[in-house]
């Protein structure tokens, strides 16, 4: 089998996507659906993006036998790339901040990857580029290339998978590289749907202020705290013209979202899913206010078990000054009144 056939076979073996329902009061006529992207072998929606990036790099001749794959992150993207590199028999190196947790390092080493720890954290990008040049490898650079690869390798599109299952009024997702939101926005248009696309954006991210001001290259220069989504600057893979609304979500509300998802729906997901869930509640409140009925759809991005020592730990949350309790209370009132404190004047 050649490398592209190996990737196709891996995709065929993949799990069937599951669509869960979050219970909202039936009398609202608003339903909330979650496509579980944590079911992939590497546990996150970055599995699809990584597969598309490997396909694209193979088809465009950027990787061949023996090429070392380099990525600048210790997050879900690196884990997924380590998995595909091993599947194709290629060496993989993640360049990541020196203070990365042992759990993160272990997730990459588990797939045979090597971690190169650097300081300061923002040096990972230059170091990944430099190291790839030095070893004659390929810097995959999911932030710059993920969106383009997904667009070019359409068969792996999360938009198709989601919209085959549900035709919602709103889809709400987070944006890191912008690959996922762009793929979904494109698929909505390809199908000619009236579905609107909302982005759930954490504190410090550039996407909300950039979108609200109508600027395509806004930068906050501050790192967001919700892993996987929000960026200190708007990335090139994010396509504002495909986006109808950006919902800013306080970080404590993202943590509340994570807890509520587990307690109410029995689904354990990471903090970025909590961000999207809180934005979905805001959209449900908006639909109730406007007396509209229909569905809202979102993704479960990764498993909450990865955050046992961080977003699931009271001590860690205290240390970060994050208190989800007022937001959990607001959710209780939301179920009774269909009203929520708005986090944006655009809602
Ligand atoms: C809930 C959620 N939605 C969407 C994304 C999309 O990320 P990207 O814009 O890099 O495709 C993420 C990334 O981790 C996420 O956690």
GROMACS .gro file of C-alpha atoms and ligand atoms in nm:
model
  363
    1UNK     CA    1   0.000   0.000   0.000
    2UNK     CA    2   0.128   0.348  -0.071
    3UNK     CA    3   0.099   0.626   0.186
    4UNK     CA    4  -0.227   0.770   0.046
    5UNK     CA    5  -0.385   0.425   0.048
    6UNK     CA    6  -0.277   0.379   0.410
    7UNK     CA    7  -0.453   0.706   0.500
    8UNK     CA    8  -0.767   0.605   0.309
    9UNK     CA    9  -0.773   0.268   0.488
   10UNK     CA   10  -0.730   0.441   0.824
   11UNK     CA   11  -1.024   0.667   0.745
   12UNK     CA   12  -1.244   0.371   0.647
   13UNK     CA   13  -1.159   0.194   0.974
   14UNK     CA   14  -1.254   0.509   1.170
   15UNK     CA   15  -1.547   0.518   1.411
   16UNK     CA   16  -1.891   0.625   1.291
   17UNK     CA   17  -1.956   0.976   1.421
   18UNK     CA   18  -2.203   0.990   1.708
   19UNK     CA   19  -2.457   1.269   1.745
   20UNK     CA   20  -2.566   1.335   2.104
   21UNK     CA   21  -2.855   1.550   2.221
   22UNK     CA   22  -2.829   1.800   2.505
   23UNK     CA   23  -3.167   1.812   2.681
   24UNK     CA   24  -3.328   2.158   2.666
   25UNK     CA   25  -3.691   2.214   2.777
   26UNK     CA   26  -3.911   2.054   2.508
   27UNK     CA   27  -4.158   2.347   2.509
   28UNK     CA   28  -3.889   2.579   2.369
   29UNK     CA   29  -3.883   2.393   2.039
   30UNK     CA   30  -3.506   2.439   2.029
   31UNK     CA   31  -3.287   2.128   2.014
   32UNK     CA   32  -2.912   2.107   2.070
   33UNK     CA   33  -2.698   1.841   1.899
   34UNK     CA   34  -2.332   1.754   1.958
   35UNK     CA   35  -2.122   1.564   1.704
   36UNK     CA   36  -1.865   1.370   1.904
   37UNK     CA   37  -1.524   1.428   1.750
   38UNK     CA   38  -1.346   1.285   2.054
   39UNK     CA   39  -1.414   0.933   1.923
   40UNK     CA   40  -1.120   0.937   1.680
   41UNK     CA   41  -0.816   0.723   1.769
   42UNK     CA   42  -0.624   1.029   1.895
   43UNK     CA   43  -0.924   1.169   2.079
   44UNK     CA   44  -0.993   1.504   1.913
   45UNK     CA   45  -1.124   1.682   1.605
   46UNK     CA   46  -0.762   1.748   1.509
   47UNK     CA   47  -0.747   1.386   1.389
   48UNK     CA   48  -0.936   1.480   1.072
   49UNK     CA   49  -0.728   1.795   1.019
   50UNK     CA   50  -0.403   1.602   1.061
   51UNK     CA   51  -0.515   1.335   0.812
   52UNK     CA   52  -0.601   1.607   0.560
   53UNK     CA   53  -0.262   1.776   0.615
   54UNK     CA   54  -0.071   1.450   0.559
   55UNK     CA   55  -0.275   1.380   0.244
   56UNK     CA   56  -0.212   1.728   0.115
   57UNK     CA   57   0.159   1.722   0.192
   58UNK     CA   58   0.191   1.384   0.018
   59UNK     CA   59  -0.006   1.493  -0.288
   60UNK     CA   60   0.197   1.812  -0.320
   61UNK     CA   61   0.528   1.630  -0.279
   62UNK     CA   62   0.622   1.800   0.047
   63UNK     CA   63   0.673   1.476   0.235
   64UNK     CA   64   0.818   1.153   0.106
   65UNK     CA   65   0.984   0.845   0.249
   66UNK     CA   66   1.198   0.935   0.551
   67UNK     CA   67   1.085   1.301   0.583
   68UNK     CA   68   1.086   1.417   0.946
   69UNK     CA   69   0.756   1.586   1.033
   70UNK     CA   70   0.784   1.886   1.265
   71UNK     CA   71   0.500   2.071   1.441
   72UNK     CA   72   0.495   2.366   1.680
   73UNK     CA   73   0.253   2.267   1.957
   74UNK     CA   74   0.215   2.006   2.228
   75UNK     CA   75  -0.164   2.002   2.189
   76UNK     CA   76  -0.414   1.780   2.011
   77UNK     CA   77  -0.275   1.869   1.667
   78UNK     CA   78   0.069   1.734   1.758
   79UNK     CA   79  -0.077   1.416   1.905
   80UNK     CA   80  -0.275   1.350   1.587
   81UNK     CA   81   0.025   1.425   1.365
   82UNK     CA   82   0.246   1.194   1.574
   83UNK     CA   83  -0.009   0.916   1.517
   84UNK     CA   84  -0.019   0.965   1.138
   85UNK     CA   85   0.359   1.001   1.117
   86UNK     CA   86   0.397   0.666   1.290
   87UNK     CA   87   0.131   0.509   1.068
   88UNK     CA   88   0.338   0.614   0.764
   89UNK     CA   89   0.673   0.525   0.922
   90UNK     CA   90   0.794   0.886   0.942
   91UNK     CA   91   0.983   1.046   1.235
   92UNK     CA   92   0.784   1.314   1.422
   93UNK     CA   93   0.911   1.600   1.638
   94UNK     CA   94   0.685   1.834   1.841
   95UNK     CA   95   0.844   2.165   1.934
   96UNK     CA   96   0.668   2.276   2.251
   97UNK     CA   97   0.704   2.509   2.552
   98UNK     CA   98   0.950   2.394   2.819
   99UNK     CA   99   0.680   2.407   3.084
  100UNK     CA  100   0.451   2.158   2.905
  101UNK     CA  101   0.301   1.901   3.140
  102UNK     CA  102   0.438   1.543   3.157
  103UNK     CA  103   0.096   1.423   3.039
  104UNK     CA  104   0.130   1.622   2.717
  105UNK     CA  105   0.479   1.492   2.652
  106UNK     CA  106   0.361   1.139   2.717
  107UNK     CA  107   0.072   1.168   2.468
  108UNK     CA  108   0.320   1.250   2.192
  109UNK     CA  109   0.581   0.992   2.296
  110UNK     CA  110   0.307   0.729   2.310
  111UNK     CA  111   0.292   0.753   1.928
  112UNK     CA  112   0.669   0.742   1.891
  113UNK     CA  113   0.709   1.119   1.862
  114UNK     CA  114   0.992   1.321   2.014
  115UNK     CA  115   0.939   1.644   2.211
  116UNK     CA  116   1.179   1.937   2.175
  117UNK     CA  117   1.123   2.174   2.466
  118UNK     CA  118   1.203   2.541   2.416
  119UNK     CA  119   1.175   2.871   2.604
  120UNK     CA  120   1.012   3.124   2.584
  121UNK     CA  121   0.683   2.964   2.472
  122UNK     CA  122   0.647   3.191   2.167
  123UNK     CA  123   0.983   3.064   2.037
  124UNK     CA  124   0.821   2.734   1.932
  125UNK     CA  125   0.727   2.866   1.585
  126UNK     CA  126   1.073   2.990   1.485
  127UNK     CA  127   1.239   2.687   1.639
  128UNK     CA  128   1.009   2.446   1.450
  129UNK     CA  129   1.092   2.619   1.122
  130UNK     CA  130   1.465   2.627   1.201
  131UNK     CA  131   1.477   2.266   1.314
  132UNK     CA  132   1.284   2.142   1.008
  133UNK     CA  133   1.533   2.321   0.782
  134UNK     CA  134   1.827   2.184   0.976
  135UNK     CA  135   1.712   1.822   0.953
  136UNK     CA  136   1.570   1.849   0.600
  137UNK     CA  137   1.224   1.781   0.743
  138UNK     CA  138   0.884   1.940   0.685
  139UNK     CA  139   0.725   2.190   0.923
  140UNK     CA  140   0.359   2.094   0.898
  141UNK     CA  141   0.244   2.426   1.058
  142UNK     CA  142  -0.122   2.346   1.122
  143UNK     CA  143  -0.199   2.709   1.204
  144UNK     CA  144  -0.094   2.825   0.858
  145UNK     CA  145  -0.174   2.514   0.651
  146UNK     CA  146  -0.458   2.326   0.823
  147UNK     CA  147  -0.743   2.519   0.666
  148UNK     CA  148  -0.600   2.501   0.314
  149UNK     CA  149  -0.533   2.127   0.345
  150UNK     CA  150  -0.888   2.058   0.463
  151UNK     CA  151  -1.025   2.265   0.173
  152UNK     CA  152  -0.811   2.075  -0.079
  153UNK     CA  153  -0.872   1.727   0.064
  154UNK     CA  154  -1.251   1.760   0.088
  155UNK     CA  155  -1.325   1.396   0.166
  156UNK     CA  156  -1.218   1.456   0.524
  157UNK     CA  157  -1.451   1.745   0.587
  158UNK     CA  158  -1.621   1.770   0.926
  159UNK     CA  159  -1.880   2.000   0.764
  160UNK     CA  160  -2.007   1.716   0.546
  161UNK     CA  161  -2.023   1.472   0.833
  162UNK     CA  162  -2.214   1.716   1.054
  163UNK     CA  163  -2.458   1.844   0.791
  164UNK     CA  164  -2.533   1.490   0.670
  165UNK     CA  165  -2.673   1.429   1.017
  166UNK     CA  166  -2.858   1.752   1.100
  167UNK     CA  167  -2.976   2.070   0.924
  168UNK     CA  168  -2.956   2.329   1.199
  169UNK     CA  169  -3.050   2.696   1.230
  170UNK     CA  170  -2.706   2.754   1.380
  171UNK     CA  171  -2.374   2.571   1.393
  172UNK     CA  172  -2.148   2.693   1.672
  173UNK     CA  173  -1.777   2.606   1.687
  174UNK     CA  174  -1.457   2.744   1.832
  175UNK     CA  175  -1.174   2.868   1.611
  176UNK     CA  176  -0.804   2.802   1.657
  177UNK     CA  177  -0.645   2.777   1.315
  178UNK     CA  178  -0.990   2.842   1.164
  179UNK     CA  179  -0.981   2.513   0.968
  180UNK     CA  180  -1.296   2.369   1.125
  181UNK     CA  181  -1.514   2.680   1.102
  182UNK     CA  182  -1.402   2.744   0.745
  183UNK     CA  183  -1.480   2.384   0.644
  184UNK     CA  184  -1.828   2.406   0.797
  185UNK     CA  185  -1.900   2.752   0.653
  186UNK     CA  186  -1.799   2.633   0.308
  187UNK     CA  187  -2.017   2.323   0.331
  188UNK     CA  188  -2.319   2.530   0.441
  189UNK     CA  189  -2.281   2.738   0.125
  190UNK     CA  190  -2.211   2.439  -0.098
  191UNK     CA  191  -2.542   2.291   0.012
  192UNK     CA  192  -2.725   2.625  -0.017
  193UNK     CA  193  -2.854   2.606   0.341
  194UNK     CA  194  -2.996   2.892   0.551
  195UNK     CA  195  -2.790   2.765   0.845
  196UNK     CA  196  -2.590   3.038   1.019
  197UNK     CA  197  -2.238   2.991   1.156
  198UNK     CA  198  -2.136   3.124   1.498
  199UNK     CA  199  -1.787   3.120   1.649
  200UNK     CA  200  -1.748   3.076   2.027
  201UNK     CA  201  -1.447   3.280   2.132
  202UNK     CA  202  -1.264   3.277   2.468
  203UNK     CA  203  -1.112   3.572   2.655
  204UNK     CA  204  -0.800   3.735   2.503
  205UNK     CA  205  -0.872   3.594   2.157
  206UNK     CA  206  -0.851   3.822   1.853
  207UNK     CA  207  -1.145   3.668   1.666
  208UNK     CA  208  -1.426   3.847   1.850
  209UNK     CA  209  -1.278   4.201   1.846
  210UNK     CA  210  -1.153   4.152   1.488
  211UNK     CA  211  -1.495   4.036   1.369
  212UNK     CA  212  -1.683   4.308   1.562
  213UNK     CA  213  -1.456   4.580   1.416
  214UNK     CA  214  -1.459   4.430   1.067
  215UNK     CA  215  -1.080   4.391   1.063
  216UNK     CA  216  -0.919   4.076   0.913
  217UNK     CA  217  -0.581   4.094   1.089
  218UNK     CA  218  -0.665   4.200   1.444
  219UNK     CA  219  -0.420   4.098   1.719
  220UNK     CA  220  -0.458   4.108   2.097
  221UNK     CA  221  -0.107   3.978   2.157
  222UNK     CA  222  -0.239   3.796   2.465
  223UNK     CA  223  -0.259   3.415   2.481
  224UNK     CA  224  -0.611   3.279   2.541
  225UNK     CA  225  -0.645   3.026   2.825
  226UNK     CA  226  -0.889   2.780   2.670
  227UNK     CA  227  -0.680   2.514   2.500
  228UNK     CA  228  -0.723   2.466   2.126
  229UNK     CA  229  -0.937   2.773   2.053
  230UNK     CA  230  -0.891   3.147   2.048
  231UNK     CA  231  -0.573   3.302   1.909
  232UNK     CA  232  -0.372   3.613   1.999
  233UNK     CA  233  -0.408   3.712   1.633
  234UNK     CA  234  -0.655   3.625   1.357
  235UNK     CA  235  -0.505   3.333   1.164
  236UNK     CA  236  -0.507   3.323   0.785
  237UNK     CA  237  -0.711   2.999   0.790
  238UNK     CA  238  -1.004   3.178   0.955
  239UNK     CA  239  -1.254   3.312   0.700
  240UNK     CA  240  -1.460   3.598   0.851
  241UNK     CA  241  -1.684   3.622   0.543
  242UNK     CA  242  -1.824   3.274   0.622
  243UNK     CA  243  -1.910   3.371   0.980
  244UNK     CA  244  -2.245   3.523   1.083
  245UNK     CA  245  -2.172   3.587   1.451
  246UNK     CA  246  -1.882   3.566   1.697
  247UNK     CA  247  -1.988   3.507   2.058
  248UNK     CA  248  -1.737   3.609   2.326
  249UNK     CA  249  -1.747   3.362   2.616
  250UNK     CA  250  -1.591   3.435   2.959
  251UNK     CA  251  -1.342   3.162   3.056
  252UNK     CA  252  -1.530   3.084   3.378
  253UNK     CA  253  -1.844   3.025   3.167
  254UNK     CA  254  -1.643   2.780   2.950
  255UNK     CA  255  -1.553   2.585   3.265
  256UNK     CA  256  -1.919   2.598   3.371
  257UNK     CA  257  -2.013   2.465   3.026
  258UNK     CA  258  -1.779   2.169   3.073
  259UNK     CA  259  -1.938   2.085   3.410
  260UNK     CA  260  -2.293   2.128   3.288
  261UNK     CA  261  -2.228   1.901   2.989
  262UNK     CA  262  -2.111   1.628   3.223
  263UNK     CA  263  -2.381   1.674   3.486
  264UNK     CA  264  -2.680   1.724   3.256
  265UNK     CA  265  -2.588   1.516   2.951
  266UNK     CA  266  -2.331   1.275   3.101
  267UNK     CA  267  -2.075   1.381   2.838
  268UNK     CA  268  -1.718   1.448   2.947
  269UNK     CA  269  -1.545   1.698   2.722
  270UNK     CA  270  -1.266   1.954   2.738
  271UNK     CA  271  -1.292   2.329   2.803
  272UNK     CA  272  -1.320   2.437   2.438
  273UNK     CA  273  -1.637   2.228   2.411
  274UNK     CA  274  -1.756   2.415   2.723
  275UNK     CA  275  -1.697   2.745   2.538
  276UNK     CA  276  -1.903   2.627   2.242
  277UNK     CA  277  -2.177   2.496   2.473
  278UNK     CA  278  -2.207   2.833   2.648
  279UNK     CA  279  -2.234   3.009   2.313
  280UNK     CA  280  -2.498   2.752   2.209
  281UNK     CA  281  -2.700   2.841   2.522
  282UNK     CA  282  -2.680   3.208   2.420
  283UNK     CA  283  -2.811   3.118   2.075
  284UNK     CA  284  -3.090   2.906   2.226
  285UNK     CA  285  -3.190   3.207   2.442
  286UNK     CA  286  -3.184   3.427   2.130
  287UNK     CA  287  -3.404   3.180   1.937
  288UNK     CA  288  -3.653   3.168   2.227
  289UNK     CA  289  -3.659   3.550   2.244
  290UNK     CA  290  -3.722   3.569   1.869
  291UNK     CA  291  -3.980   3.288   1.892
  292UNK     CA  292  -3.790   3.071   1.648
  293UNK     CA  293  -3.776   2.694   1.664
  294UNK     CA  294  -3.513   2.458   1.524
  295UNK     CA  295  -3.181   2.295   1.592
  296UNK     CA  296  -2.839   2.416   1.705
  297UNK     CA  297  -2.537   2.194   1.630
  298UNK     CA  298  -2.186   2.190   1.775
  299UNK     CA  299  -1.887   1.958   1.813
  300UNK     CA  300  -1.737   1.774   2.107
  301UNK     CA  301  -1.374   1.850   2.044
  302UNK     CA  302  -1.184   1.637   2.295
  303UNK     CA  303  -1.227   1.431   2.612
  304UNK     CA  304  -1.246   1.595   2.954
  305UNK     CA  305  -1.021   1.323   3.098
  306UNK     CA  306  -0.725   1.509   2.946
  307UNK     CA  307  -0.793   1.800   3.182
  308UNK     CA  308  -0.814   1.611   3.514
  309UNK     CA  309  -0.527   1.815   3.665
  310UNK     CA  310  -0.626   2.150   3.513
  311UNK     CA  311  -0.981   2.256   3.425
  312UNK     CA  312  -1.129   1.974   3.637
  313UNK     CA  313  -0.921   2.062   3.946
  314UNK     CA  314  -1.062   2.312   4.199
  315UNK     CA  315  -0.710   2.405   4.315
  316UNK     CA  316  -0.596   2.476   3.960
  317UNK     CA  317  -0.908   2.684   3.885
  318UNK     CA  318  -0.862   2.882   4.211
  319UNK     CA  319  -0.502   2.953   4.114
  320UNK     CA  320  -0.622   3.094   3.782
  321UNK     CA  321  -0.902   3.296   3.944
  322UNK     CA  322  -1.169   3.102   3.753
  323UNK     CA  323  -1.500   3.056   3.937
  324UNK     CA  324  -1.763   2.873   3.730
  325UNK     CA  325  -2.032   2.875   4.003
  326UNK     CA  326  -2.211   3.201   3.908
  327UNK     CA  327  -2.237   3.067   3.553
  328UNK     CA  328  -2.370   2.731   3.670
  329UNK     CA  329  -2.636   2.927   3.863
  330UNK     CA  330  -2.714   3.134   3.553
  331UNK     CA  331  -2.767   2.808   3.363
  332UNK     CA  332  -3.020   2.697   3.630
  333UNK     CA  333  -3.217   3.020   3.578
  334UNK     CA  334  -3.185   2.979   3.199
  335UNK     CA  335  -3.368   2.645   3.212
  336UNK     CA  336  -3.657   2.813   3.400
  337UNK     CA  337  -3.679   3.142   3.210
  338UNK     CA  338  -3.509   3.081   2.871
  339UNK     CA  339  -3.301   3.390   2.952
  340UNK     CA  340  -2.926   3.428   3.001
  341UNK     CA  341  -2.699   3.721   3.079
  342UNK     CA  342  -2.579   3.824   2.731
  343UNK     CA  343  -2.203   3.822   2.677
  344UNK     CA  344  -2.228   4.045   2.370
  345UNK     CA  345  -2.443   4.329   2.236
  346UNK     CA  346  -2.449   4.144   1.901
  347UNK     CA  347  -2.669   3.866   2.042
  348LIG     C1  348  -1.475   2.303   2.029
  348LIG     C2  349  -1.378   2.333   1.919
  348LIG     N1  350  -1.426   2.375   1.803
  348LIG     C3  351  -1.345   2.403   1.701
  348LIG     C4  352  -1.208   2.389   1.711
  348LIG     C5  353  -1.135   2.425   1.589
  348LIG     O1  354  -1.003   2.441   1.578
  348LIG     P1  355  -0.945   2.486   1.436
  348LIG     O2  356  -0.995   2.627   1.413
  348LIG     O3  357  -0.796   2.484   1.458
  348LIG     O4  358  -0.991   2.393   1.332
  348LIG     C6  359  -1.152   2.344   1.831
  348LIG     C7  360  -1.008   2.325   1.846
  348LIG     O5  361  -0.954   2.267   1.936
  348LIG     C8  362  -1.238   2.317   1.937
  348LIG     O6  363  -1.190   2.274   2.053
   0.00000   0.00000   0.00000
